[in-house]
Amino acid sequence: MNLNALHKLGYGMYIIGSHKGDKLNGQVANTVFQITSEPPNVAVSINKSNLTHEYIKSSNVFSVAILNQGTPLQYIGSFGFNSGRDVDKLKGVNYKIGETKAPVFIDHAAAYLEVEIVQDVDVGTHIIFIGRIVNAEVLTEDTCMTYEYYHQVKRGATPKTAPSYIASEKGGDE
Amino acid sequence: MNLNALHKLGYGMYIIGSHKGDKLNGQVANTVFQITSEPPNVAVSINKSNLTHEYIKSSNVFSVAILNQGTPLQYIGSFGFNSGRDVDKLKGVNYKIGETKAPVFIDHAAAYLEVEIVQDVDVGTHIIFIGRIVNAEVLTEDTCMTYEYYHQVKRGATPKTAPSYIASEKGGDE
């Protein structure tokens, strides 16, 4: 059995935003996917230890910024390798407050979605949040970043709290 | 609201195999994703009307062949635009019987997974099957096919039963 096979699965790169009252946060995710077309529902897998998990649980909404291929590694890292418990991730970052009141991170985004939770599924370390789309916009026709591009070309790393973290993986600052 | 934003989400391209007793079938899917790393569990969204859904429900296992970028459109079409109820999709196709007894479609695959279901989630038209990996192998280091490449370069189409089907979508024979 060779779990490197999991590295061959395809994903995009996203910044997930949510809120808890007036408090706002965002985090990197790669596991956003459409699960039905009628209605157009999407899902995301979020680690229970992440602050964004707590915010989504509280507000029942999240936003998805779909990153373009040119997104700087530093921008991704600022959302992915810090916790909103320790730093204000929104400092110096452009965002707008969406219809759901979640922050929508428009920098480097080719499109975004806003989602209201209809179901959540406990899968152990993570929760799969499933929701209906209440807002969606295309911002640019830029090529979107794939998770493979992030790893291979950008030499990006995967936080240990990501669903796709594999203990043996090389090439990045964990 | 512009649901074309959903086209910006990133996926790979996969052939999902399963069995019901001695009967074998496979179908195309793009929504396979890792949901936890400890244990390494994955999920797939399958339309309830698909024969593969019936087979997975019966055997509680499925295989995932992760397609490489060079996979011919015809190969994908033979799995994606026919039902195993009408034609024998396995005719003329190379596969092996995996540890789970599901067929593993090795043609054009860069890697494969075999999965035993631990949970299924009803999301309306589709079921999300969540399972633990019981077998996984890397076959080649070929670049894997993204859903975007399938659409944009291969001019591939999306069956109406796919989670990512959008009624307005252009460019393909539905």
Tab-separated table of C-alpha atoms in Angstrom:
chain	number	residue	atom	x	y	z
A	1	MET	CA	0.000	0.000	0.000
A	2	ASN	CA	1.451	3.344	-1.087
A	3	LEU	CA	-0.383	6.360	0.301
A	4	ASN	CA	1.494	8.627	-2.104
A	5	ALA	CA	-1.328	7.640	-4.455
A	6	LEU	CA	-3.385	10.202	-2.517
A	7	HIS	CA	-1.113	12.936	-3.854
A	8	LYS	CA	-2.515	12.217	-7.303
A	9	LEU	CA	-6.017	13.352	-6.366
A	10	GLY	CA	-6.914	16.706	-7.899
A	11	TYR	CA	-8.003	19.803	-5.992
A	12	GLY	CA	-8.105	23.558	-6.263
A	13	MET	CA	-6.865	26.076	-3.699
A	14	TYR	CA	-9.281	28.155	-1.673
A	15	ILE	CA	-9.521	30.667	1.144
A	16	ILE	CA	-12.521	29.842	3.327
A	17	GLY	CA	-14.008	32.772	5.269
A	18	SER	CA	-16.476	32.760	8.127
A	19	HIS	CA	-17.575	34.818	11.114
A	20	LYS	CA	-18.717	34.535	14.699
A	21	GLY	CA	-20.676	37.657	15.454
A	22	ASP	CA	-18.317	40.501	14.603
A	23	LYS	CA	-15.223	38.317	14.582
A	24	LEU	CA	-13.915	37.324	11.149
A	25	ASN	CA	-11.436	34.687	10.054
A	26	GLY	CA	-10.172	32.822	7.029
A	27	GLN	CA	-8.160	29.695	6.310
A	28	VAL	CA	-6.737	27.798	3.367
A	29	ALA	CA	-8.540	24.688	2.143
A	30	ASN	CA	-8.179	22.428	-0.858
A	31	THR	CA	-11.193	20.157	-0.345
A	32	VAL	CA	-14.081	22.176	-1.714
A	33	PHE	CA	-16.312	20.307	-4.143
A	34	GLN	CA	-19.744	20.401	-5.632
A	35	ILE	CA	-21.836	17.474	-4.426
A	36	THR	CA	-25.161	18.011	-6.197
A	37	SER	CA	-26.277	20.138	-9.123
A	38	GLU	CA	-29.980	20.302	-8.182
A	39	PRO	CA	-29.735	22.245	-5.937
A	40	PRO	CA	-26.124	23.392	-6.474
A	41	ASN	CA	-24.692	22.316	-3.131
A	42	VAL	CA	-21.045	22.264	-2.169
A	43	ALA	CA	-19.033	20.751	0.670
A	44	VAL	CA	-15.774	21.500	2.451
A	45	SER	CA	-13.755	19.431	4.929
A	46	ILE	CA	-12.527	21.526	7.882
A	47	ASN	CA	-10.355	20.424	10.807
A	48	LYS	CA	-12.198	20.592	14.128
A	49	SER	CA	-9.208	22.274	15.781
A	50	ASN	CA	-9.298	25.239	13.379
A	51	LEU	CA	-10.807	28.559	14.433
A	52	THR	CA	-12.732	28.686	11.164
A	53	HIS	CA	-14.479	25.462	12.207
A	54	GLU	CA	-15.681	27.208	15.363
A	55	TYR	CA	-16.861	30.211	13.338
A	56	ILE	CA	-18.727	28.125	10.756
A	57	LYS	CA	-20.395	26.150	13.557
A	58	SER	CA	-21.493	29.441	15.100
A	59	SER	CA	-22.701	31.326	12.009
A	60	ASN	CA	-23.654	28.409	9.733
A	61	VAL	CA	-22.119	30.186	6.749
A	62	PHE	CA	-18.829	30.256	4.887
A	63	SER	CA	-17.335	31.900	1.828
A	64	VAL	CA	-15.001	30.293	-0.706
A	65	ALA	CA	-12.454	32.406	-2.597
A	66	ILE	CA	-11.190	30.380	-5.567
A	67	LEU	CA	-7.520	31.319	-5.966
A	68	ASN	CA	-5.910	32.040	-9.305
A	69	GLN	CA	-2.644	30.433	-10.355
A	70	GLY	CA	-0.660	33.624	-9.745
A	71	THR	CA	-1.498	33.806	-6.040
A	72	PRO	CA	1.734	34.489	-4.080
A	73	LEU	CA	2.895	31.733	-1.755
A	74	GLN	CA	3.130	34.316	1.014
A	75	TYR	CA	-0.575	35.136	0.700
A	76	ILE	CA	-1.530	31.469	1.008
A	77	GLY	CA	0.913	30.976	3.865
A	78	SER	CA	-0.519	33.856	5.872
A	79	PHE	CA	-3.901	32.096	5.884
A	80	GLY	CA	-2.597	28.550	6.118
A	81	PHE	CA	0.211	28.557	8.654
A	82	ASN	CA	-1.170	30.921	11.270
A	83	SER	CA	-4.173	30.605	13.510
A	84	GLY	CA	-6.689	33.414	13.813
A	85	ARG	CA	-6.407	32.763	17.563
A	86	ASP	CA	-2.845	34.178	17.480
A	87	VAL	CA	-2.849	36.756	14.693
A	88	ASP	CA	-5.370	38.922	12.883
A	89	LYS	CA	-5.235	37.287	9.470
A	90	LEU	CA	-7.341	40.053	7.932
A	91	LYS	CA	-4.751	42.777	8.548
A	92	GLY	CA	-3.517	44.121	5.201
A	93	VAL	CA	-5.818	41.851	3.220
A	94	ASN	CA	-8.650	43.012	0.976
A	95	TYR	CA	-12.027	41.527	1.673
A	96	LYS	CA	-15.670	42.438	1.484
A	97	ILE	CA	-18.484	41.437	3.777
A	98	GLY	CA	-20.711	39.110	1.813
A	99	GLU	CA	-24.460	38.547	1.876
A	100	THR	CA	-23.849	35.911	4.531
A	101	LYS	CA	-21.809	38.420	6.596
A	102	ALA	CA	-18.791	36.164	6.064
A	103	PRO	CA	-15.634	37.880	4.779
A	104	VAL	CA	-15.009	37.206	1.075
A	105	PHE	CA	-11.288	37.346	0.296
A	106	ILE	CA	-11.187	38.910	-3.142
A	107	ASP	CA	-7.394	39.267	-3.546
A	108	HIS	CA	-6.123	36.771	-6.141
A	109	ALA	CA	-9.596	35.218	-6.452
A	110	ALA	CA	-10.965	34.199	-9.853
A	111	ALA	CA	-14.403	33.608	-8.371
A	112	TYR	CA	-16.140	33.213	-5.054
A	113	LEU	CA	-19.059	31.411	-3.478
A	114	GLU	CA	-21.111	32.045	-0.363
A	115	VAL	CA	-22.676	29.059	1.310
A	116	GLU	CA	-25.308	28.428	4.003
A	117	ILE	CA	-24.871	25.135	5.838
A	118	VAL	CA	-27.632	22.562	5.438
A	119	GLN	CA	-25.856	19.563	6.942
A	120	ASP	CA	-22.627	18.759	8.717
A	121	VAL	CA	-21.007	15.369	8.919
A	122	ASP	CA	-18.563	14.351	11.640
A	123	VAL	CA	-15.735	12.367	10.050
A	124	GLY	CA	-13.372	12.192	13.034
A	125	THR	CA	-10.683	14.867	13.002
A	126	HIS	CA	-12.678	16.897	10.466
A	127	ILE	CA	-16.237	18.036	9.791
A	128	ILE	CA	-17.662	18.038	6.275
A	129	PHE	CA	-19.835	21.122	6.014
A	130	ILE	CA	-22.443	20.800	3.258
A	131	GLY	CA	-24.345	23.842	2.137
A	132	ARG	CA	-26.400	25.559	-0.491
A	133	ILE	CA	-24.990	28.391	-2.539
A	134	VAL	CA	-26.594	31.721	-1.730
A	135	ASN	CA	-24.190	33.895	-3.714
A	136	ALA	CA	-21.619	33.238	-6.442
A	137	GLU	CA	-19.608	35.528	-8.698
A	138	VAL	CA	-16.923	35.174	-11.333
A	139	LEU	CA	-14.284	37.903	-10.951
A	140	THR	CA	-11.703	37.087	-13.635
A	141	GLU	CA	-11.020	34.474	-16.289
A	142	ASP	CA	-7.559	33.764	-14.839
A	143	THR	CA	-6.458	30.142	-14.669
A	144	CYS	CA	-7.148	28.796	-11.214
A	145	MET	CA	-4.499	27.305	-8.989
A	146	THR	CA	-4.478	23.564	-8.582
A	147	TYR	CA	-3.190	21.893	-5.453
A	148	GLU	CA	-0.622	20.109	-7.629
A	149	TYR	CA	0.657	23.445	-8.976
A	150	TYR	CA	0.886	24.787	-5.433
A	151	HIS	CA	3.013	21.810	-4.419
A	152	GLN	CA	5.139	21.264	-7.492
A	153	VAL	CA	5.678	24.731	-8.919
A	154	LYS	CA	5.192	26.946	-5.893
A	155	ARG	CA	6.850	24.406	-3.572
A	156	GLY	CA	4.034	24.993	-1.100
A	157	ALA	CA	3.565	22.893	2.013
A	158	THR	CA	0.531	21.361	3.666
A	159	PRO	CA	-0.406	22.185	7.270
A	160	LYS	CA	-0.728	19.186	9.568
A	161	THR	CA	-4.390	20.018	10.116
A	162	ALA	CA	-5.241	19.621	6.395
A	163	PRO	CA	-7.244	16.576	5.259
A	164	SER	CA	-4.568	15.894	2.668
A	165	TYR	CA	-1.580	16.046	4.994
A	166	ILE	CA	0.643	12.953	4.674
A	167	ALA	CA	3.282	12.555	7.377
A	168	SER	CA	5.962	11.523	4.916
A	169	GLU	CA	5.586	14.476	2.593
A	170	LYS	CA	8.625	16.508	1.689
A	171	GLY	CA	9.261	19.957	0.324
A	172	GLY	CA	8.031	22.766	2.470
A	173	ASP	CA	8.151	24.405	5.860
A	174	GLU	CA	5.659	22.603	8.046
B	1	MET	CA	-25.510	35.187	-8.651
B	2	ASN	CA	-23.407	33.496	-11.320
B	3	LEU	CA	-23.200	29.735	-10.957
B	4	ASN	CA	-20.396	29.614	-13.527
B	5	ALA	CA	-18.245	30.306	-10.465
B	6	LEU	CA	-18.686	26.597	-9.749
B	7	HIS	CA	-16.730	25.816	-12.924
B	8	LYS	CA	-13.682	27.303	-11.220
B	9	LEU	CA	-13.557	24.607	-8.552
B	10	GLY	CA	-10.709	22.154	-9.095
B	11	TYR	CA	-11.056	18.389	-9.465
B	12	GLY	CA	-9.303	15.390	-10.953
B	13	MET	CA	-10.818	12.759	-13.231
B	14	TYR	CA	-11.470	9.254	-11.996
B	15	ILE	CA	-13.003	5.929	-12.930
B	16	ILE	CA	-14.859	4.490	-9.950
B	17	GLY	CA	-15.247	0.701	-9.904
B	18	SER	CA	-17.478	-1.466	-7.758
B	19	HIS	CA	-19.201	-4.830	-7.747
B	20	LYS	CA	-22.399	-6.560	-6.706
B	21	GLY	CA	-21.551	-10.205	-6.277
B	22	ASP	CA	-19.998	-11.244	-9.593
B	23	LYS	CA	-21.305	-8.220	-11.477
B	24	LEU	CA	-18.786	-5.448	-12.116
B	25	ASN	CA	-19.214	-1.847	-13.216
B	26	GLY	CA	-17.390	1.441	-13.468
B	27	GLN	CA	-18.271	5.093	-13.937
B	28	VAL	CA	-16.565	8.443	-14.327
B	29	ALA	CA	-16.413	10.784	-11.334
B	30	ASN	CA	-14.657	14.036	-10.618
B	31	THR	CA	-15.547	14.479	-6.943
B	32	VAL	CA	-13.087	12.257	-5.115
B	33	PHE	CA	-11.290	13.917	-2.234
B	34	GLN	CA	-9.406	13.114	0.911
B	35	ILE	CA	-11.357	14.180	3.997
B	36	THR	CA	-9.042	13.177	6.844
B	37	SER	CA	-5.383	12.227	7.059
B	38	GLU	CA	-5.628	10.228	10.331
B	39	PRO	CA	-6.923	7.793	9.205
B	40	PRO	CA	-6.523	8.507	5.464
B	41	ASN	CA	-10.186	8.539	4.493
B	42	VAL	CA	-11.615	9.626	1.183
B	43	ALA	CA	-15.088	10.470	-0.116
B	44	VAL	CA	-16.882	10.391	-3.439
B	45	SER	CA	-20.252	11.839	-4.485
B	46	ILE	CA	-22.267	9.377	-6.589
B	47	ASN	CA	-25.677	9.897	-8.201
B	48	LYS	CA	-28.359	7.651	-6.723
B	49	SER	CA	-29.631	6.759	-10.202
B	50	ASN	CA	-26.262	5.308	-11.279
B	51	LEU	CA	-25.688	1.562	-11.360
B	52	THR	CA	-22.385	2.078	-9.545
B	53	HIS	CA	-24.350	3.583	-6.644
B	54	GLU	CA	-26.338	0.344	-6.403
B	55	TYR	CA	-23.146	-1.728	-6.526
B	56	ILE	CA	-21.356	0.324	-3.853
B	57	LYS	CA	-24.432	0.105	-1.622
B	58	SER	CA	-24.372	-3.676	-2.071
B	59	SER	CA	-20.629	-4.391	-1.655
B	60	ASN	CA	-19.589	-1.430	0.531
B	61	VAL	CA	-16.407	-1.018	-1.506
B	62	PHE	CA	-15.173	1.006	-4.461
B	63	SER	CA	-11.973	1.544	-6.394
B	64	VAL	CA	-10.661	4.845	-7.748
B	65	ALA	CA	-8.489	4.921	-10.877
B	66	ILE	CA	-6.792	8.324	-11.060
B	67	LEU	CA	-6.599	9.173	-14.765
B	68	ASN	CA	-3.532	10.618	-16.418
B	69	GLN	CA	-3.687	13.672	-18.663
B	70	GLY	CA	-3.296	11.602	-21.825
B	71	THR	CA	-6.456	9.566	-21.270
B	72	PRO	CA	-8.425	9.471	-24.552
B	73	LEU	CA	-11.792	11.204	-24.523
B	74	GLN	CA	-13.316	8.015	-25.931
B	75	TYR	CA	-12.168	6.021	-22.902
B	76	ILE	CA	-13.755	8.500	-20.510
B	77	GLY	CA	-16.907	8.686	-22.622
B	78	SER	CA	-17.370	4.928	-22.596
B	79	PHE	CA	-17.573	5.007	-18.798
B	80	GLY	CA	-19.357	8.317	-18.479
B	81	PHE	CA	-22.085	8.384	-21.094
B	82	ASN	CA	-23.311	4.798	-20.959
B	83	SER	CA	-25.033	2.907	-18.183
B	84	GLY	CA	-23.826	-0.512	-17.098
B	85	ARG	CA	-27.517	-1.427	-17.220
B	86	ASP	CA	-27.417	-1.133	-21.044
B	87	VAL	CA	-23.878	-2.081	-22.037
B	88	ASP	CA	-20.992	-4.087	-20.602
B	89	LYS	CA	-18.568	-1.255	-19.908
B	90	LEU	CA	-15.771	-3.711	-19.120
B	91	LYS	CA	-15.626	-5.165	-22.623
B	92	GLY	CA	-12.246	-4.378	-24.193
B	93	VAL	CA	-11.019	-2.593	-21.074
B	94	ASN	CA	-8.094	-3.734	-18.923
B	95	TYR	CA	-8.824	-4.139	-15.257
B	96	LYS	CA	-7.761	-6.255	-12.343
B	97	ILE	CA	-9.798	-7.510	-9.440
B	98	GLY	CA	-8.606	-5.672	-6.368
B	99	GLU	CA	-8.342	-6.730	-2.742
B	100	THR	CA	-11.877	-5.443	-2.277
B	101	LYS	CA	-13.060	-7.554	-5.261
B	102	ALA	CA	-13.907	-4.298	-7.020
B	103	PRO	CA	-12.534	-3.896	-10.550
B	104	VAL	CA	-9.550	-1.552	-10.718
B	105	PHE	CA	-9.342	0.128	-14.123
B	106	ILE	CA	-5.634	0.339	-14.761
B	107	ASP	CA	-5.671	1.714	-18.330
B	108	HIS	CA	-4.501	5.355	-18.346
B	109	ALA	CA	-4.318	5.374	-14.530
B	110	ALA	CA	-1.418	7.091	-12.720
B	111	ALA	CA	-2.494	5.581	-9.406
B	112	TYR	CA	-5.401	3.829	-7.787
B	113	LEU	CA	-7.113	3.478	-4.437
B	114	GLU	CA	-9.375	0.848	-2.958
B	115	VAL	CA	-11.846	1.955	-0.329
B	116	GLU	CA	-14.149	0.302	2.221
B	117	ILE	CA	-17.180	2.396	3.151
B	118	VAL	CA	-17.421	3.579	6.748
B	119	GLN	CA	-20.227	6.099	6.345
B	120	ASP	CA	-22.639	7.288	3.689
B	121	VAL	CA	-24.402	10.609	3.641
B	122	ASP	CA	-27.619	11.270	1.757
B	123	VAL	CA	-27.378	14.665	0.088
B	124	GLY	CA	-30.507	14.500	-2.083
B	125	THR	CA	-29.823	13.390	-5.649
B	126	HIS	CA	-26.431	12.003	-4.589
B	127	ILE	CA	-24.835	9.946	-1.829
B	128	ILE	CA	-21.444	10.860	-0.418
B	129	PHE	CA	-19.659	7.592	0.261
B	130	ILE	CA	-16.908	7.980	2.858
B	131	GLY	CA	-14.416	5.208	3.351
B	132	ARG	CA	-11.042	4.100	4.580
B	133	ILE	CA	-8.269	3.204	2.179
B	134	VAL	CA	-7.447	-0.495	2.204
B	135	ASN	CA	-5.149	-0.481	-0.821
B	136	ALA	CA	-3.321	2.219	-2.785
B	137	GLU	CA	-0.669	2.089	-5.484
B	138	VAL	CA	1.178	4.557	-7.685
B	139	LEU	CA	1.510	3.212	-11.245
B	140	THR	CA	3.252	6.030	-13.136
B	141	GLU	CA	4.509	9.550	-12.563
B	142	ASP	CA	2.418	10.889	-15.450
B	143	THR	CA	0.671	14.206	-14.932
B	144	CYS	CA	-2.901	13.576	-13.851
B	145	MET	CA	-5.893	14.912	-15.717
B	146	THR	CA	-7.743	17.816	-14.167
B	147	TYR	CA	-11.420	18.372	-14.728
B	148	GLU	CA	-10.525	21.751	-16.216
B	149	TYR	CA	-8.185	20.121	-18.748
B	150	TYR	CA	-10.894	17.622	-19.642
B	151	HIS	CA	-13.303	20.459	-20.353
B	152	GLN	CA	-11.038	23.043	-21.926
B	153	VAL	CA	-8.473	21.021	-23.824
B	154	LYS	CA	-10.262	17.753	-24.434
B	155	ARG	CA	-13.622	19.508	-24.933
B	156	GLY	CA	-15.205	16.884	-22.737
B	157	ALA	CA	-18.774	17.101	-21.526
B	158	THR	CA	-20.448	16.458	-18.190
B	159	PRO	CA	-23.255	13.903	-17.826
B	160	LYS	CA	-26.487	15.284	-16.367
B	161	THR	CA	-26.103	12.918	-13.416
B	162	ALA	CA	-22.777	14.440	-12.332
B	163	PRO	CA	-22.654	16.598	-9.182
B	164	SER	CA	-20.965	19.312	-11.224
B	165	TYR	CA	-23.448	19.422	-14.101
B	166	ILE	CA	-24.689	22.941	-14.790
B	167	ALA	CA	-27.661	23.232	-17.115
B	168	SER	CA	-26.218	26.203	-18.948
B	169	GLU	CA	-22.885	24.615	-19.723
B	170	LYS	CA	-21.607	24.636	-23.276
B	171	GLY	CA	-19.127	22.634	-25.263
B	172	GLY	CA	-19.858	18.953	-25.427
B	173	ASP	CA	-22.318	16.317	-26.454
B	174	GLU	CA	-24.683	15.796	-23.559
